[in-house]
Amino acid sequence: KTTANYQGRYTWPDDSAPRVRAVKSDGEDIEVGLVISLREAFTGCEKEGTIPRFIACQACNNTGDSRDVVVCERCLGTGTQSTISSVTATMTNRRCNGCFGTGSTGPACPVCLGKSRRPQQDTLTIRVPAGVADGGVVIARGAGNAGTRGGKPGNLLFRVKVVDVPGFRRVGLDLHSEVTVDFLTALRGGPVSVKNLIDAERLVIAPCTQPESECRLPNQGFKMRDKVGDHIVTVHVRFPTTMTKRQEKLLDRWDQAE
């Protein structure tokens, strides 16, 4: 588990009006940026960080009321009042002015000032699944802002930024890297060790492999749900910069043998 690197600044919802009890509504979603490495995207990881959010007020049990509240006499606890138009004889409902739609009157909760929720900095752990791509979103359902007066909580959304690891790049679900072999291995073929994002793999070079050829290691790329990519390795061939007389003669014999 590592400490999360969050980007951007979170803005609190406007919840500052004093001592006006809230009506029931669902909580807002929170979106923050989360920076991980390409290696962490490959393996999956857990991140821990501090998130500012609204939590349900425990002092009033998310009601916004103190213990001394009573049922509103105007709306009889419904939170709405009905009026009949003398012109059209139609009935319309509006929010009760006596209780502001809460259905009760009396002192507001002294802890949350009637809001039924309060701000708090929380330390949370988020599990980032393997295979997440740059710009992807990881959702922690129900971990956003608490709703008011019993409303459902919002979600916490992490917008992922993937930082490259030198020597590797991602294309779709495929992992791309490079390896350099000497020209004899390229001619004869044979096994070489190739680094991946975790440790190393064994890659068998085919005989007469050409420079800048791509070799594929199946099912060794990024995994996402039921799909798996490949590890694609670009082969660079290293040629000698000098030759001995004997080596030159051997090349002449090889050229004559064709």
CSV table of C-alpha atoms in Angstrom, one decimal:
chain,number,residue,atom,x,y,z
A,1,LYS,CA,0.0,0.0,0.0
A,2,THR,CA,1.4,3.4,-1.0
A,3,THR,CA,0.4,7.0,-0.3
A,4,ALA,CA,-1.8,8.4,-3.1
A,5,ASN,CA,-0.7,11.3,-5.2
A,6,TYR,CA,-3.8,13.3,-5.8
A,7,GLN,CA,-4.0,16.1,-8.4
A,8,GLY,CA,-6.3,19.1,-8.4
A,9,ARG,CA,-8.2,20.8,-5.6
A,10,TYR,CA,-11.4,19.7,-4.2
A,11,THR,CA,-14.1,22.4,-3.7
A,12,TRP,CA,-16.6,22.0,-0.9
A,13,PRO,CA,-20.3,22.3,-1.9
A,14,ASP,CA,-22.0,25.4,-0.7
A,15,ASP,CA,-23.3,24.3,2.6
A,16,SER,CA,-22.7,27.4,4.7
A,17,ALA,CA,-26.1,29.0,5.2
A,18,PRO,CA,-26.5,29.1,9.0
A,19,ARG,CA,-29.2,27.3,10.9
A,20,VAL,CA,-31.5,26.5,7.9
A,21,ARG,CA,-32.3,22.9,8.1
A,22,ALA,CA,-31.7,20.9,5.0
A,23,VAL,CA,-34.3,19.0,2.9
A,24,LYS,CA,-33.7,15.5,1.8
A,25,SER,CA,-31.3,15.2,-1.2
A,26,ASP,CA,-28.6,12.8,-2.4
A,27,GLY,CA,-25.0,13.6,-1.8
A,28,GLU,CA,-22.7,14.9,-4.5
A,29,ASP,CA,-20.0,12.9,-6.3
A,30,ILE,CA,-16.4,13.8,-5.7
A,31,GLU,CA,-13.8,13.5,-8.4
A,32,VAL,CA,-10.1,13.7,-7.7
A,33,GLY,CA,-7.0,13.0,-9.8
A,34,LEU,CA,-4.9,9.9,-8.9
A,35,VAL,CA,-1.3,9.5,-10.2
A,36,ILE,CA,0.1,6.0,-10.6
A,37,SER,CA,3.1,4.5,-12.5
A,38,LEU,CA,2.8,2.3,-15.5
A,39,ARG,CA,4.1,-0.6,-13.3
A,40,GLU,CA,1.3,0.0,-10.8
A,41,ALA,CA,-1.2,0.0,-13.7
A,42,PHE,CA,0.2,-3.3,-14.8
A,43,THR,CA,0.0,-5.1,-11.5
A,44,GLY,CA,-2.8,-3.2,-9.7
A,45,CYS,CA,-2.2,-1.4,-6.4
A,46,GLU,CA,-3.7,0.1,-3.3
A,47,LYS,CA,-3.4,3.8,-2.6
A,48,GLU,CA,-4.1,5.7,0.6
A,49,GLY,CA,-4.8,9.4,0.9
A,50,THR,CA,-6.8,12.0,2.7
A,51,ILE,CA,-10.0,13.2,1.1
A,52,PRO,CA,-12.2,16.2,2.2
A,53,ARG,CA,-15.9,15.3,2.1
A,54,PHE,CA,-19.2,15.7,4.0
A,55,ILE,CA,-20.1,12.9,6.3
A,56,ALA,CA,-23.5,12.3,7.9
A,57,CYS,CA,-23.9,14.1,11.2
A,58,GLN,CA,-24.0,11.5,14.0
A,59,ALA,CA,-25.3,13.9,16.6
A,60,CYS,CA,-28.7,14.2,14.8
A,61,ASN,CA,-28.6,10.9,12.9
A,62,ASN,CA,-28.5,12.8,9.6
A,63,THR,CA,-31.8,14.6,10.3
A,64,GLY,CA,-30.5,18.1,11.0
A,65,ASP,CA,-32.9,18.4,14.0
A,66,SER,CA,-32.2,18.7,17.7
A,67,ARG,CA,-34.0,16.5,20.1
A,68,ASP,CA,-36.6,19.2,20.8
A,69,VAL,CA,-38.2,19.3,17.3
A,70,VAL,CA,-41.9,18.9,16.9
A,71,VAL,CA,-44.1,18.1,13.9
A,72,CYS,CA,-44.8,21.3,11.8
A,73,GLU,CA,-48.3,22.6,12.5
A,74,ARG,CA,-48.7,24.1,9.0
A,75,CYS,CA,-48.0,21.0,6.9
A,76,LEU,CA,-48.6,18.3,9.6
A,77,GLY,CA,-45.2,16.8,8.9
A,78,THR,CA,-45.5,16.5,5.1
A,79,GLY,CA,-43.1,19.3,4.2
A,80,THR,CA,-45.5,20.7,1.6
A,81,GLN,CA,-48.5,23.0,1.5
A,82,SER,CA,-51.4,22.8,-1.0
A,83,THR,CA,-53.2,25.8,-2.4
A,84,ILE,CA,-56.2,25.9,-4.8
A,85,SER,CA,-56.4,28.5,-7.5
A,86,SER,CA,-59.6,30.5,-7.3
A,87,VAL,CA,-59.4,31.0,-11.1
A,88,THR,CA,-58.6,27.6,-12.4
A,89,ALA,CA,-59.6,25.5,-9.4
A,90,THR,CA,-56.4,23.6,-9.7
A,91,MET,CA,-54.3,22.4,-6.7
A,92,THR,CA,-50.6,23.1,-6.5
A,93,ASN,CA,-48.1,21.9,-3.9
A,94,ARG,CA,-45.2,24.1,-2.7
A,95,ARG,CA,-42.6,23.8,0.0
A,96,CYS,CA,-43.9,24.6,3.5
A,97,ASN,CA,-42.7,28.0,4.7
A,98,GLY,CA,-43.1,27.0,8.3
A,99,CYS,CA,-40.6,24.2,8.2
A,100,PHE,CA,-38.8,24.8,4.9
A,101,GLY,CA,-39.9,21.4,3.6
A,102,THR,CA,-38.5,19.4,6.5
A,103,GLY,CA,-41.8,18.5,8.2
A,104,SER,CA,-40.7,19.6,11.6
A,105,THR,CA,-40.0,22.8,13.5
A,106,GLY,CA,-37.8,23.6,16.5
A,107,PRO,CA,-34.1,24.1,17.1
A,108,ALA,CA,-31.6,22.8,14.5
A,109,CYS,CA,-28.9,20.4,15.5
A,110,PRO,CA,-26.2,22.4,17.2
A,111,VAL,CA,-23.4,20.3,15.7
A,112,CYS,CA,-24.3,20.5,12.0
A,113,LEU,CA,-26.5,23.7,12.3
A,114,GLY,CA,-29.4,21.9,10.6
A,115,LYS,CA,-27.4,20.7,7.6
A,116,SER,CA,-27.6,17.0,8.7
A,117,ARG,CA,-24.0,16.5,7.6
A,118,ARG,CA,-20.6,18.1,8.4
A,119,PRO,CA,-17.2,18.4,6.7
A,120,GLN,CA,-14.4,16.0,7.6
A,121,GLN,CA,-11.0,15.0,6.3
A,122,ASP,CA,-11.0,11.2,5.9
A,123,THR,CA,-8.1,8.8,5.1
A,124,LEU,CA,-9.3,6.3,2.6
A,125,THR,CA,-7.8,3.3,0.8
A,126,ILE,CA,-8.7,2.8,-2.8
A,127,ARG,CA,-7.8,-0.4,-4.7
A,128,VAL,CA,-6.7,0.3,-8.3
A,129,PRO,CA,-7.4,-2.8,-10.5
A,130,ALA,CA,-4.7,-4.1,-12.8
A,131,GLY,CA,-5.0,-2.9,-16.4
A,132,VAL,CA,-6.4,0.5,-15.7
A,133,ALA,CA,-5.5,2.9,-18.5
A,134,ASP,CA,-4.5,6.6,-18.5
A,135,GLY,CA,-7.6,8.7,-18.1
A,136,GLY,CA,-9.6,5.8,-16.7
A,137,VAL,CA,-11.9,6.2,-13.7
A,138,VAL,CA,-11.9,4.1,-10.6
A,139,ILE,CA,-15.2,4.4,-8.7
A,140,ALA,CA,-15.6,3.9,-4.9
A,141,ARG,CA,-19.4,3.7,-4.7
A,142,GLY,CA,-21.0,5.4,-1.7
A,143,ALA,CA,-17.7,7.1,-0.6
A,144,GLY,CA,-18.6,10.6,-1.9
A,145,ASN,CA,-20.5,13.3,0.0
A,146,ALA,CA,-23.2,12.2,2.4
A,147,GLY,CA,-26.7,13.0,1.5
A,148,THR,CA,-28.9,15.3,3.5
A,149,ARG,CA,-31.7,14.1,5.8
A,150,GLY,CA,-31.3,10.5,4.8
A,151,GLY,CA,-30.4,11.0,1.1
A,152,LYS,CA,-28.1,8.5,-0.6
A,153,PRO,CA,-24.3,9.2,-0.5
A,154,GLY,CA,-22.5,10.2,-3.7
A,155,ASN,CA,-19.6,8.3,-5.2
A,156,LEU,CA,-15.9,9.0,-5.1
A,157,LEU,CA,-14.3,9.0,-8.5
A,158,PHE,CA,-10.6,8.7,-9.1
A,159,ARG,CA,-9.4,10.0,-12.5
A,160,VAL,CA,-6.2,8.1,-13.2
A,161,LYS,CA,-3.1,9.6,-14.6
A,162,VAL,CA,-0.5,6.9,-15.6
A,163,VAL,CA,3.2,8.0,-15.6
A,164,ASP,CA,5.4,6.1,-18.0
A,165,VAL,CA,8.3,3.9,-16.8
A,166,PRO,CA,11.5,4.4,-18.9
A,167,GLY,CA,12.0,1.6,-21.5
A,168,PHE,CA,8.3,0.6,-21.6
A,169,ARG,CA,5.1,1.9,-23.3
A,170,ARG,CA,1.6,0.8,-23.6
A,171,VAL,CA,-0.5,0.4,-26.7
A,172,GLY,CA,-4.0,-0.8,-26.0
A,173,LEU,CA,-3.4,-3.9,-23.8
A,174,ASP,CA,0.0,-4.6,-25.3
A,175,LEU,CA,3.2,-3.8,-23.5
A,176,HIS,CA,6.1,-2.7,-25.7
A,177,SER,CA,9.8,-2.8,-24.8
A,178,GLU,CA,13.2,-3.2,-26.5
A,179,VAL,CA,16.2,-5.6,-26.3
A,180,THR,CA,19.6,-5.5,-27.9
A,181,VAL,CA,21.4,-8.7,-29.0
A,182,ASP,CA,24.7,-9.3,-30.7
A,183,PHE,CA,24.7,-10.1,-34.4
A,184,LEU,CA,25.7,-13.8,-33.8
A,185,THR,CA,22.6,-14.3,-31.7
A,186,ALA,CA,20.5,-12.6,-34.4
A,187,LEU,CA,22.0,-14.9,-37.0
A,188,ARG,CA,21.9,-18.2,-35.0
A,189,GLY,CA,18.9,-17.5,-32.8
A,190,GLY,CA,18.6,-18.4,-29.2
A,191,PRO,CA,17.2,-17.4,-25.8
A,192,VAL,CA,17.6,-14.0,-24.3
A,193,SER,CA,16.4,-12.4,-21.1
A,194,VAL,CA,13.9,-9.6,-21.6
A,195,LYS,CA,12.8,-7.3,-18.8
A,196,ASN,CA,9.1,-6.7,-18.1
A,197,LEU,CA,7.4,-4.4,-15.6
A,198,ILE,CA,7.8,-7.0,-12.8
A,199,ASP,CA,10.9,-9.1,-13.4
A,200,ALA,CA,12.2,-10.8,-16.6
A,201,GLU,CA,11.0,-13.2,-19.2
A,202,ARG,CA,12.7,-15.7,-21.6
A,203,LEU,CA,12.4,-14.7,-25.2
A,204,VAL,CA,13.6,-17.1,-27.9
A,205,ILE,CA,15.1,-15.2,-30.9
A,206,ALA,CA,14.5,-16.9,-34.2
A,207,PRO,CA,17.5,-17.6,-36.5
A,208,CYS,CA,18.3,-14.7,-39.0
A,209,THR,CA,16.2,-12.2,-37.0
A,210,GLN,CA,16.5,-8.8,-38.8
A,211,PRO,CA,17.3,-5.5,-37.0
A,212,GLU,CA,14.1,-3.8,-35.6
A,213,SER,CA,12.1,-6.9,-35.8
A,214,GLU,CA,9.3,-7.4,-33.3
A,215,CYS,CA,9.0,-10.6,-31.3
A,216,ARG,CA,5.8,-11.3,-29.4
A,217,LEU,CA,5.3,-12.9,-26.0
A,218,PRO,CA,1.7,-13.9,-26.0
A,219,ASN,CA,-0.5,-13.1,-23.0
A,220,GLN,CA,2.2,-11.2,-21.2
A,221,GLY,CA,0.7,-7.8,-21.6
A,222,PHE,CA,-1.9,-5.9,-19.6
A,223,LYS,CA,-4.9,-7.7,-18.2
A,224,MET,CA,-8.3,-6.1,-18.1
A,225,ARG,CA,-11.3,-8.3,-17.1
A,226,ASP,CA,-11.2,-11.3,-19.5
A,227,LYS,CA,-8.8,-9.8,-22.0
A,228,VAL,CA,-5.0,-10.0,-22.0
A,229,GLY,CA,-2.5,-8.3,-24.2
A,230,ASP,CA,0.9,-9.4,-25.4
A,231,HIS,CA,4.4,-8.2,-24.6
A,232,ILE,CA,5.9,-7.0,-27.9
A,233,VAL,CA,9.7,-6.7,-28.0
A,234,THR,CA,11.6,-4.7,-30.6
A,235,VAL,CA,15.0,-6.4,-31.3
A,236,HIS,CA,18.0,-4.2,-32.0
A,237,VAL,CA,21.1,-5.9,-33.4
A,238,ARG,CA,24.6,-4.8,-32.2
A,239,PHE,CA,27.3,-5.2,-34.8
A,240,PRO,CA,31.0,-5.2,-34.0
A,241,THR,CA,32.9,-2.0,-34.6
A,242,THR,CA,36.2,-3.7,-35.4
A,243,MET,CA,37.3,-7.1,-36.8
A,244,THR,CA,40.4,-9.2,-36.8
A,245,LYS,CA,42.1,-10.5,-39.9
A,246,ARG,CA,40.9,-14.0,-39.1
A,247,GLN,CA,37.3,-12.7,-38.7
A,248,GLU,CA,37.6,-11.0,-42.1
A,249,LYS,CA,38.8,-14.3,-43.7
A,250,LEU,CA,35.9,-16.2,-42.1
A,251,LEU,CA,33.5,-13.7,-43.6
A,252,ASP,CA,35.1,-14.1,-47.0
A,253,ARG,CA,34.7,-17.9,-46.8
A,254,TRP,CA,31.1,-17.4,-45.7
A,255,ASP,CA,30.5,-15.1,-48.7
A,256,GLN,CA,32.0,-17.6,-51.1
A,257,ALA,CA,29.9,-20.4,-49.6
A,258,GLU,CA,26.6,-18.8,-50.7
